[in-house]
Coordinates of N, CA and C in Angstrom, one line a residue:
M1 N 22.4 33.7 -32.8 CA 21.8 32.9 -33.8 C 22.4 32.7 -35.3
R2 N 23.2 32.9 -35.4 CA 24.1 33.1 -36.9 C 23.3 32.2 -38.0
R3 N 22.9 33.6 -38.9 CA 22.0 33.2 -40.7 C 22.9 31.7 -41.6
R4 N 21.4 30.9 -41.2 CA 22.3 30.0 -41.8 C 23.0 30.2 -43.7
P5 N 23.9 29.4 -44.0 CA 24.1 29.8 -45.5 C 23.4 29.4 -46.1
A6 N 23.7 30.1 -48.0 CA 22.6 29.8 -48.7 C 23.6 28.8 -49.5
A7 N 22.3 27.7 -50.4 CA 22.9 26.8 -50.3 C 24.1 26.9 -51.3
A8 N 24.7 27.7 -52.1 CA 25.7 28.6 -53.5 C 26.7 28.3 -52.2
A9 N 26.5 28.9 -50.8 CA 27.8 28.0 -50.2 C 28.4 27.4 -48.9
L10 N 27.4 26.7 -48.8 CA 27.3 25.2 -48.5 C 28.3 24.2 -49.4
C11 N 27.8 24.4 -50.7 CA 28.2 23.8 -51.8 C 30.0 23.9 -51.7
A12 N 30.3 25.6 -51.6 CA 31.9 25.4 -50.9 C 32.6 24.8 -49.9
G13 N 31.7 24.6 -48.7 CA 32.0 23.4 -48.0 C 32.0 21.9 -48.1
V14 N 31.5 21.7 -48.9 CA 30.8 19.8 -49.4 C 32.1 19.4 -49.5
V15 N 31.6 18.4 -49.2 CA 32.8 17.1 -49.4 C 32.8 16.6 -50.3
L16 N 31.2 15.7 -50.7 CA 30.7 15.0 -51.1 C 29.8 15.2 -51.8
L17 N 29.0 16.6 -52.2 CA 27.8 16.9 -52.4 C 26.9 16.4 -53.2
A18 N 25.4 15.1 -53.5 CA 25.1 15.1 -54.6 C 24.6 16.3 -55.8
G19 N 25.2 16.2 -56.7 CA 24.8 17.1 -57.4 C 26.0 18.5 -58.0
C20 N 27.0 18.7 -56.9 CA 28.2 18.8 -57.3 C 29.6 18.3 -56.8
A21 N 29.5 17.8 -56.5 CA 30.5 16.3 -57.1 C 29.9 14.7 -56.1
G22 N 30.5 14.2 -57.3 CA 29.9 12.7 -57.3 C 29.8 11.3 -55.9
A23 N 28.7 11.9 -55.2 CA 28.5 10.5 -54.5 C 28.6 9.0 -55.6
T24 N 28.8 8.0 -55.1 CA 27.9 7.2 -55.4 C 26.7 6.9 -55.4
D25 N 26.4 6.4 -56.8 CA 24.6 6.4 -57.4 C 24.5 4.0 -56.3
G26 N 22.7 4.5 -55.8 CA 23.0 3.4 -54.5 C 22.5 2.5 -55.5
R27 N 22.8 1.7 -56.9 CA 21.6 1.2 -57.3 C 23.5 -0.1 -57.7
P28 N 23.4 -0.9 -56.2 CA 25.2 -1.9 -57.2 C 24.4 -3.2 -57.9
D29 N 25.0 -3.8 -58.7 CA 25.1 -3.9 -60.3 C 25.4 -5.7 -59.4
T30 N 24.1 -6.9 -59.8 CA 24.7 -7.8 -59.3 C 25.7 -7.9 -60.4
A31 N 26.0 -9.6 -60.6 CA 27.3 -10.1 -61.2 C 27.1 -10.0 -63.0
D32 N 25.1 -10.6 -62.9 CA 24.7 -10.5 -64.5 C 24.5 -9.7 -64.8
G33 N 25.1 -8.5 -64.1 CA 24.1 -7.4 -64.1 C 23.0 -6.3 -64.1
R34 N 22.5 -7.1 -63.4 CA 20.8 -6.1 -63.3 C 21.1 -5.7 -62.2
A35 N 20.3 -4.5 -61.7 CA 20.7 -4.0 -61.0 C 19.5 -4.0 -59.9
Q36 N 20.1 -3.8 -59.2 CA 18.4 -4.0 -57.7 C 18.5 -3.0 -57.1
D37 N 17.6 -3.0 -56.4 CA 16.7 -2.5 -55.4 C 16.3 -1.0 -56.0
P38 N 16.1 -0.8 -56.6 CA 15.7 1.3 -57.5 C 15.1 1.7 -56.2
V39 N 16.1 3.1 -56.1 CA 16.1 3.3 -55.4 C 14.6 4.9 -55.6
P40 N 14.0 4.6 -54.3 CA 13.1 6.0 -55.6 C 13.5 7.4 -55.4
A41 N 13.0 8.2 -55.9 CA 13.2 9.5 -56.1 C 12.9 9.8 -54.5
A42 N 13.7 10.9 -54.4 CA 13.9 11.7 -53.0 C 12.4 12.6 -53.0
S43 N 11.8 12.8 -52.1 CA 10.6 13.6 -52.1 C 11.1 15.1 -51.5
H44 N 12.1 14.7 -51.2 CA 12.8 16.0 -50.5 C 14.3 16.4 -51.0
P45 N 14.4 17.7 -51.3 CA 15.8 18.7 -52.3 C 17.5 17.1 -51.1
L46 N 17.9 17.1 -51.9 CA 19.3 16.1 -51.2 C 19.6 17.1 -49.7
P47 N 20.3 16.7 -48.6 CA 20.7 17.0 -47.7 C 22.2 17.3 -48.5
P48 N 23.0 18.6 -48.0 CA 24.2 18.7 -48.2 C 25.2 18.0 -47.2
V49 N 26.4 17.3 -47.9 CA 27.3 16.9 -47.0 C 28.4 17.4 -46.6
V50 N 28.7 18.1 -45.2 CA 30.1 19.0 -44.7 C 30.5 18.6 -44.2
D51 N 32.4 19.0 -44.2 CA 32.9 18.4 -43.1 C 33.7 20.0 -42.4
H52 N 33.4 20.9 -43.5 CA 33.9 22.7 -43.3 C 32.6 23.4 -43.6
V53 N 32.8 24.4 -43.0 CA 31.5 25.6 -42.7 C 31.7 26.6 -44.1
P54 N 31.7 27.1 -44.7 CA 32.3 28.6 -44.7 C 31.7 29.8 -43.8
T55 N 33.3 30.1 -43.1 CA 32.3 31.2 -42.1 C 33.6 32.3 -41.7
R56 N 33.9 33.4 -41.9 CA 34.5 34.0 -41.3 C 34.3 34.5 -39.5
D57 N 34.0 33.7 -38.9 CA 33.7 33.8 -37.5 C 34.3 32.4 -37.1
P58 N 35.7 32.9 -36.4 CA 36.3 32.7 -35.6 C 36.0 31.3 -34.7
V59 N 35.0 30.3 -35.4 CA 34.8 29.1 -34.7 C 35.5 27.6 -35.3
V60 N 34.7 26.6 -34.6 CA 35.1 25.5 -35.1 C 34.2 24.4 -34.2
F61 N 34.0 23.6 -34.6 CA 33.0 22.4 -33.8 C 33.2 21.7 -33.6
L62 N 32.7 20.9 -32.1 CA 33.1 19.7 -31.8 C 32.5 18.4 -32.5
T63 N 32.0 17.4 -32.3 CA 31.2 16.5 -32.8 C 31.7 15.2 -32.0
Y64 N 31.1 14.1 -31.7 CA 31.2 13.9 -30.7 C 30.1 11.8 -30.9
D65 N 30.9 11.4 -31.8 CA 30.1 9.4 -32.0 C 30.0 8.7 -31.2
D66 N 28.6 7.6 -31.1 CA 28.8 6.7 -30.8 C 27.5 7.2 -29.3
G67 N 28.2 7.9 -28.2 CA 27.6 7.4 -27.1 C 28.2 6.1 -26.0
A68 N 29.0 5.8 -27.0 CA 30.1 4.9 -25.9 C 30.2 5.5 -24.6
E69 N 30.8 6.6 -24.2 CA 31.9 6.8 -23.5 C 30.5 7.8 -22.6
R70 N 31.1 7.5 -21.2 CA 29.7 8.0 -20.6 C 30.1 8.9 -19.5
D71 N 31.4 9.6 -19.8 CA 32.3 9.9 -18.4 C 31.1 11.1 -18.1
P72 N 31.7 11.2 -16.4 CA 30.2 12.2 -16.2 C 31.1 13.0 -15.7
R73 N 32.2 13.3 -16.3 CA 33.0 14.8 -15.2 C 32.8 15.7 -16.8
F74 N 32.8 14.8 -18.0 CA 31.9 15.2 -19.3 C 31.0 16.6 -19.0
V75 N 30.1 16.2 -18.6 CA 28.9 16.8 -18.3 C 28.7 17.9 -17.2
G76 N 29.9 18.7 -16.7 CA 30.6 19.0 -16.0 C 31.3 19.6 -17.2
L77 N 32.1 19.5 -17.8 CA 33.0 20.4 -18.6 C 32.2 21.0 -19.5
V78 N 31.3 20.7 -19.7 CA 30.4 21.1 -20.8 C 29.3 22.4 -20.1
R79 N 28.9 21.7 -19.1 CA 28.0 23.5 -18.3 C 28.9 24.4 -18.2
E80 N 30.5 24.0 -17.1 CA 31.7 24.9 -16.5 C 32.1 26.1 -18.1
R81 N 32.4 25.3 -19.2 CA 32.6 26.1 -20.8 C 31.7 26.5 -21.0
R82 N 30.2 26.2 -21.1 CA 29.5 26.6 -22.3 C 29.3 26.2 -23.3
L83 N 30.3 24.6 -23.8 CA 30.2 23.9 -24.9 C 29.5 23.8 -25.3
P84 N 28.9 23.7 -26.4 CA 28.0 23.8 -27.0 C 28.0 22.5 -28.3
V85 N 28.5 21.6 -28.2 CA 29.0 20.3 -28.9 C 27.9 19.6 -29.2
S86 N 28.2 18.7 -30.2 CA 27.0 18.0 -30.5 C 27.4 16.3 -30.4
M87 N 26.6 15.8 -30.4 CA 26.7 14.6 -30.0 C 25.8 13.6 -30.7
F88 N 26.3 12.8 -31.8 CA 26.3 12.0 -33.0 C 25.5 10.8 -32.0
L89 N 24.8 10.2 -31.7 CA 23.9 9.2 -31.1 C 23.5 7.9 -31.9
T90 N 23.9 6.9 -31.4 CA 24.2 5.4 -31.9 C 23.1 4.8 -31.4
D91 N 22.2 3.9 -31.2 CA 21.2 3.8 -30.2 C 21.2 2.4 -29.9
S92 N 21.9 1.3 -30.4 CA 22.6 -0.2 -30.0 C 23.2 0.5 -29.0
V93 N 24.4 1.5 -29.7 CA 25.8 1.7 -28.7 C 25.0 2.9 -27.3
V94 N 24.8 3.6 -27.3 CA 23.7 3.9 -26.1 C 23.3 3.3 -25.0
G95 N 21.8 2.7 -25.1 CA 22.0 1.2 -24.7 C 20.9 1.8 -23.8
P96 N 21.7 1.6 -22.7 CA 20.4 2.2 -21.4 C 21.4 3.1 -20.4
G97 N 22.0 3.8 -21.5 CA 22.7 6.2 -21.2 C 22.2 6.5 -21.8
Y98 N 20.6 6.5 -22.4 CA 20.2 7.7 -23.0 C 20.7 9.1 -21.4
G99 N 19.9 8.6 -20.3 CA 20.1 9.5 -19.0 C 21.0 10.4 -19.3
H100 N 22.2 10.1 -19.6 CA 23.7 10.5 -19.6 C 23.5 12.1 -20.3
F101 N 23.4 11.6 -21.8 CA 22.7 12.2 -23.1 C 22.1 13.1 -22.9
A102 N 20.5 13.1 -21.8 CA 19.9 14.1 -21.2 C 20.1 15.3 -21.0
R103 N 21.4 14.7 -19.5 CA 21.7 15.8 -18.7 C 23.1 16.4 -19.7
L104 N 23.8 15.9 -20.6 CA 24.2 17.0 -21.8 C 23.4 17.2 -21.9
R105 N 22.6 17.3 -22.6 CA 21.1 18.3 -23.7 C 20.9 19.5 -22.6
A106 N 20.8 18.6 -21.2 CA 20.4 20.2 -20.4 C 21.8 20.9 -20.2
V107 N 22.3 21.4 -20.2 CA 23.7 22.1 -20.1 C 24.2 22.4 -21.0
G108 N 23.0 22.3 -22.6 CA 24.2 22.8 -24.1 C 24.2 21.6 -24.9
A109 N 24.5 20.7 -24.9 CA 24.9 19.8 -26.0 C 23.6 19.4 -26.9
S110 N 23.7 19.1 -28.5 CA 23.0 19.1 -29.0 C 22.8 17.1 -29.1
I111 N 22.2 16.8 -29.3 CA 21.8 15.6 -30.0 C 21.3 14.8 -31.1
Q112 N 21.9 14.6 -32.3 CA 22.1 14.1 -32.8 C 21.9 13.1 -34.2
N113 N 21.8 12.5 -35.0 CA 21.0 11.3 -35.4 C 23.2 10.0 -35.6
H114 N 23.3 8.8 -35.2 CA 24.5 8.5 -36.2 C 23.8 6.7 -36.2
T115 N 22.5 6.8 -36.8 CA 22.0 4.8 -36.9 C 21.5 4.7 -35.6
L116 N 20.6 3.6 -35.9 CA 20.1 2.5 -34.7 C 21.3 1.9 -34.4
D117 N 21.8 0.7 -35.4 CA 22.4 0.2 -35.1 C 24.4 0.5 -35.8
H118 N 25.2 0.9 -36.3 CA 25.7 1.7 -37.2 C 26.5 0.8 -38.0
P119 N 25.6 0.7 -38.8 CA 25.9 -0.8 -39.8 C 27.2 0.3 -41.1
A120 N 27.6 0.4 -41.9 CA 28.5 0.8 -43.1 C 27.6 0.9 -44.0
L121 N 27.3 2.4 -44.4 CA 25.5 2.4 -44.8 C 25.3 2.1 -46.7
R122 N 26.8 3.0 -47.1 CA 27.6 2.8 -48.6 C 27.2 1.0 -49.3
G123 N 25.9 1.6 -50.6 CA 25.7 0.0 -50.6 C 24.7 -0.6 -50.4
L124 N 24.0 -0.3 -49.2 CA 23.1 -0.7 -48.9 C 21.9 -0.8 -49.1
P125 N 20.6 -0.8 -49.2 CA 19.3 -1.0 -50.2 C 18.7 0.7 -49.5
Y126 N 17.7 0.8 -49.8 CA 17.0 2.5 -49.7 C 16.6 1.8 -48.2
A127 N 15.5 0.7 -47.9 CA 14.7 1.0 -47.6 C 15.5 0.5 -45.6
G128 N 17.1 -0.5 -46.0 CA 17.7 -1.1 -45.2 C 17.9 0.3 -44.3
Q129 N 18.8 1.6 -45.2 CA 19.1 2.3 -45.0 C 18.1 3.8 -44.4
R130 N 17.3 3.8 -44.8 CA 16.3 4.8 -44.1 C 15.5 3.7 -42.5
A131 N 15.6 2.3 -42.7 CA 15.1 1.8 -41.4 C 16.4 2.9 -40.5
E132 N 17.3 3.2 -40.8 CA 18.9 3.2 -39.8 C 18.8 4.4 -39.8
I133 N 18.1 5.3 -40.6 CA 17.9 6.3 -40.3 C 16.6 6.8 -39.9
C134 N 15.8 6.8 -40.2 CA 14.6 7.0 -39.1 C 14.3 6.5 -38.5
G135 N 15.2 5.0 -38.2 CA 14.1 4.6 -37.1 C 15.1 5.2 -35.4
Q136 N 16.1 5.8 -36.0 CA 17.0 6.8 -35.1 C 16.1 8.2 -34.6
Q137 N 15.6 8.9 -36.4 CA 15.1 9.7 -35.6 C 14.1 9.7 -34.8
H138 N 13.4 8.6 -34.8 CA 11.8 8.5 -34.1 C 12.4 8.5 -32.9
K139 N 13.5 7.0 -32.6 CA 14.1 6.9 -30.9 C 14.4 7.8 -30.4
L140 N 15.2 9.1 -30.9 CA 15.6 10.0 -30.2 C 14.3 11.3 -29.7
R141 N 12.9 10.6 -30.7 CA 11.8 12.2 -30.6 C 11.1 11.5 -29.4
S142 N 11.5 10.2 -29.8 CA 10.3 9.6 -28.1 C 11.3 9.9 -27.1
R143 N 12.6 9.6 -27.2 CA 13.8 9.6 -25.6 C 13.6 11.2 -25.3
F144 N 13.8 12.5 -26.3 CA 13.7 13.8 -26.2 C 12.9 14.8 -26.5
G145 N 12.1 14.4 -26.6 CA 10.5 15.0 -28.0 C 12.0 16.0 -28.9
I146 N 13.0 15.3 -29.9 CA 13.3 16.1 -30.8 C 12.9 15.4 -31.8
R147 N 13.8 16.2 -32.7 CA 13.8 15.4 -34.1 C 15.0 16.4 -34.9
P148 N 16.0 15.5 -35.0 CA 17.3 15.9 -35.1 C 17.4 16.5 -36.7
R149 N 18.4 17.5 -37.3 CA 18.4 17.8 -38.0 C 19.6 17.6 -39.2
L150 N 21.0 16.4 -38.3 CA 22.6 16.7 -38.3 C 21.8 15.5 -38.7
F151 N 22.3 14.6 -39.1 CA 23.1 13.1 -39.9 C 24.5 13.0 -40.3
R152 N 25.0 11.8 -39.3 CA 26.7 11.5 -39.4 C 26.2 9.8 -39.9
P153 N 26.7 9.2 -41.2 CA 27.2 8.4 -41.4 C 27.8 8.0 -40.5
P154 N 27.9 6.3 -40.3 CA 29.1 5.3 -39.4 C 30.3 5.2 -40.5
Y155 N 31.4 5.8 -39.9 CA 32.5 5.8 -40.2 C 33.3 6.2 -41.9
G156 N 32.0 7.5 -41.7 CA 31.9 8.5 -42.8 C 31.5 8.0 -44.3
T157 N 31.2 7.2 -43.9 CA 30.6 6.3 -45.8 C 29.2 6.4 -45.7
Y158 N 28.9 6.6 -47.5 CA 27.9 6.8 -47.7 C 27.3 7.2 -49.2
D159 N 26.8 7.0 -49.5 CA 26.1 6.9 -51.0 C 25.2 7.1 -51.7
T160 N 24.5 8.3 -52.8 CA 23.7 8.5 -53.3 C 22.3 7.7 -52.8
T161 N 21.7 6.9 -52.0 CA 20.8 6.3 -51.7 C 21.1 6.8 -50.4
T162 N 22.2 7.4 -50.0 CA 21.9 7.5 -48.5 C 21.6 8.8 -48.4
L163 N 21.8 10.0 -49.3 CA 21.2 11.1 -49.0 C 20.0 11.2 -48.8
R164 N 19.2 10.1 -50.0 CA 18.1 9.8 -50.1 C 17.1 9.6 -49.5
A165 N 17.8 8.4 -48.4 CA 17.1 8.2 -47.7 C 17.6 9.1 -46.2
A166 N 18.3 10.3 -45.7 CA 18.2 11.0 -45.1 C 17.3 12.4 -44.8
A167 N 17.0 12.7 -46.7 CA 16.0 13.3 -46.9 C 15.1 13.1 -46.0
D168 N 14.2 12.0 -46.7 CA 12.7 11.4 -46.3 C 12.7 11.0 -44.9
C169 N 13.8 10.9 -44.0 CA 14.0 10.8 -42.4 C 14.2 13.0 -42.2
G170 N 14.1 13.3 -43.1 CA 14.0 14.8 -42.1 C 15.3 15.5 -42.1
I171 N 16.4 15.5 -43.0 CA 17.5 15.4 -42.4 C 18.0 16.6 -43.2
A172 N 18.6 17.9 -42.1 CA 19.2 19.0 -43.0 C 20.5 19.0 -43.4
A173 N 21.0 18.3 -43.1 CA 22.4 18.4 -43.6 C 23.2 17.2 -43.0
V174 N 23.8 16.0 -43.7 CA 25.1 15.1 -43.7 C 26.1 16.0 -43.0
V175 N 27.1 15.1 -41.6 CA 27.9 15.5 -41.5 C 29.3 14.7 -41.3
L176 N 30.3 14.9 -41.7 CA 31.5 14.0 -41.6 C 31.9 15.5 -40.5
W177 N 34.1 15.0 -41.1 CA 34.8 16.4 -40.4 C 35.7 16.4 -41.1
R178 N 36.5 17.4 -41.0 CA 37.9 17.7 -41.7 C 38.9 17.2 -40.4
A179 N 38.9 17.2 -39.6 CA 39.9 16.6 -38.5 C 39.3 16.1 -37.7
S180 N 40.0 14.8 -37.1 CA 40.0 14.0 -36.1 C 41.2 13.7 -34.8
L181 N 40.5 13.9 -33.5 CA 41.3 13.5 -33.0 C 42.2 12.5 -33.0
G182 N 43.4 12.5 -32.5 CA 44.0 10.9 -32.3 C 43.8 10.3 -31.0
A183 N 44.3 9.3 -30.6 CA 44.8 9.3 -29.4 C 46.3 9.9 -28.5
D184 N 46.9 10.3 -29.7 CA 48.0 11.0 -29.0 C 47.7 12.2 -29.1
G185 N 46.4 12.4 -28.9 CA 46.4 14.2 -29.0 C 46.5 14.9 -30.1
A186 N 47.7 14.1 -31.4 CA 47.3 15.2 -32.4 C 45.8 15.1 -33.4
L187 N 45.9 16.7 -33.9 CA 44.8 16.0 -35.0 C 45.3 15.4 -36.0
T188 N 44.8 14.7 -36.7 CA 44.4 14.8 -37.8 C 43.7 15.0 -38.9
Y189 N 43.8 15.6 -40.1 CA 43.7 16.1 -41.4 C 42.7 14.8 -42.6
R190 N 41.4 14.8 -43.3 CA 40.7 14.1 -44.2 C 41.5 14.7 -45.4
R191 N 41.7 16.0 -45.3 CA 41.8 17.3 -46.7 C 42.3 18.6 -46.5
G192 N 43.0 19.0 -46.9 CA 43.7 20.6 -47.3 C 44.9 20.4 -46.3
G193 N 45.3 21.4 -45.9 CA 46.2 21.8 -44.9 C 46.5 21.8 -43.4
P194 N 47.0 20.8 -43.4 CA 47.3 20.2 -41.3 C 47.0 21.4 -40.3
D195 N 46.0 22.2 -40.7 CA 45.9 23.0 -39.7 C 44.8 23.8 -39.6
L196 N 43.9 24.2 -38.1 CA 42.8 24.7 -37.5 C 42.1 25.4 -38.6
R197 N 41.2 26.0 -38.8 CA 40.9 26.8 -39.6 C 39.1 27.2 -39.2
P198 N 39.0 28.0 -39.1 CA 37.6 28.9 -39.2 C 36.7 27.9 -39.9
G199 N 35.2 27.5 -39.1 CA 34.4 26.6 -39.4 C 34.9 25.1 -39.8
D200 N 36.1 24.4 -39.5 CA 36.3 22.9 -39.4 C 35.1 22.2 -38.1
I201 N 34.9 21.1 -39.1 CA 34.0 20.0 -37.8 C 34.8 19.2 -37.3
V202 N 35.5 18.9 -36.2 CA 36.6 17.9 -35.5 C 35.5 16.9 -34.8
S203 N 36.2 15.9 -35.4 CA 35.9 14.6 -34.6 C 36.4 14.0 -33.3
V204 N 36.0 13.4 -31.8 CA 36.2 13.1 -31.4 C 36.1 11.8 -31.3
P205 N 37.2 10.9 -31.1 CA 36.2 9.5 -31.7 C 36.3 9.0 -29.9
S206 N 35.1 8.0 -29.9 CA 34.9 7.9 -28.7 C 36.3 6.1 -28.3
G207 N 36.0 5.8 -27.3 CA 36.3 4.5 -27.1 C 38.8 4.5 -26.8
D208 N 38.7 5.5 -25.9 CA 40.3 6.1 -26.1 C 40.6 5.7 -24.9
A209 N 41.7 4.6 -24.6 CA 41.6 4.4 -22.4 C 42.5 4.7 -21.9
S210 N 43.1 5.8 -23.1 CA 44.6 5.8 -21.8 C 43.8 7.6 -21.5
A211 N 43.1 7.8 -21.9 CA 42.7 9.4 -21.0 C 40.9 9.2 -21.1
T212 N 40.7 9.7 -20.3 CA 39.0 10.3 -20.5 C 38.5 11.1 -21.2
L213 N 37.2 11.2 -21.5 CA 36.7 12.0 -22.7 C 36.9 13.6 -22.1
T214 N 36.9 14.2 -20.8 CA 36.5 15.3 -20.3 C 38.4 15.6 -20.6
E215 N 39.2 14.4 -20.2 CA 40.6 15.4 -20.4 C 41.4 15.2 -21.8
R216 N 40.5 14.5 -22.8 CA 40.4 15.3 -24.5 C 40.1 15.7 -24.9
T217 N 39.3 16.5 -24.6 CA 38.9 17.5 -24.6 C 39.6 18.9 -24.0
V218 N 39.6 18.5 -22.6 CA 39.9 19.3 -22.3 C 41.8 19.9 -23.2
R219 N 42.4 18.8 -23.1 CA 43.6 19.0 -24.5 C 43.5 20.0 -25.4
L220 N 42.2 19.1 -26.5 CA 41.9 20.1 -27.6 C 41.1 21.6 -27.3
L221 N 40.9 21.5 -26.1 CA 39.9 22.9 -26.1 C 41.6 23.8 -26.1
R222 N 42.9 23.3 -25.5 CA 43.8 24.1 -25.5 C 44.2 24.4 -26.7
Q223 N 44.6 23.6 -27.8 CA 45.2 23.9 -28.8 C 44.1 24.8 -29.7
I224 N 42.4 24.6 -30.0 CA 41.8 25.9 -30.3 C 42.3 26.7 -29.8
E225 N 42.0 27.1 -28.6 CA 42.4 28.5 -28.3 C 43.6 28.8 -28.4
G226 N 44.2 28.4 -28.2 CA 45.8 28.7 -28.8 C 45.8 29.1 -30.3
K227 N 44.9 28.5 -30.7 CA 45.3 29.3 -32.8 C 43.9 30.3 -32.7
G228 N 43.6 31.1 -31.0 CA 42.6 32.1 -31.5 C 40.7 31.5 -32.0
L229 N 40.9 30.6 -31.8 CA 39.4 29.8 -32.4 C 38.6 29.6 -30.8
R230 N 37.5 29.5 -31.0 CA 36.7 29.4 -30.3 C 35.4 28.1 -30.4
V231 N 34.6 27.6 -29.9 CA 33.8 26.6 -30.4 C 32.4 27.4 -30.6
G232 N 31.8 26.2 -31.6 CA 30.4 27.1 -32.3 C 29.3 26.2 -32.1
R233 N 28.9 26.8 -31.9 CA 27.2 25.8 -32.1 C 26.5 25.3 -33.5
L234 N 27.5 24.2 -34.2 CA 27.0 23.8 -35.4 C 25.6 24.1 -35.7
E235 N 24.8 23.9 -34.9 CA 23.8 23.6 -36.0 C 23.4 24.9 -36.5
D236 N 23.8 26.0 -35.4 CA 23.4 27.5 -36.1 C 24.5 28.3 -37.3
Y237 N 25.1 26.7 -37.8 CA 25.4 27.4 -38.8 C 25.2 26.5 -40.7
L238 N 24.3 25.5 -40.3 CA 23.8 24.9 -41.0 C 22.4 24.7 -41.3

């Protein structure tokens, strides 16, 4: 297992880290200027928000959201290729499909938090955000006996309230992505140069009807390996 980066190193890979670069305040104002829903001070340090991990290892990290796709061949791919993928699950999307993700976990995938119901969190009151994050923590613990350390906010949107709620739910890092796989098989980049580099977090969105999840992942693996990179286990680096 790799040593987790120090806080200063994580700031170098941060997208919008509270205290490093301004996530918005979680206290929206009403039309008459009164602040709503005061947010309690976090009882734990705010988690970093990352889309890239500073590392010299030739690794990138594959992440999958929601849990809508339950391609049975994907379990075999993860097992055969020993892929340490990270699955960010939403309870209302997974529905009765938790058994599929138990099989994925058994062959090396990790299970992480993507809220109960997939709302856009930014601007929501603290209580609502905490219920979404902590609620899925409890759900995953009851299903798998685990307490995830990583959280991805739906749509990649968040504010300081999100970070406070995540901290109070036991989240160690909020995970975004630098690259995302498109329906055409090409990678698009949120920031920086248009090329994969060591430490990049890659999102593989669900719902592309033109190819199965297994087929899209196999194509992506060819791109990754063609650049001399391999898939790393994100939890070992955060």
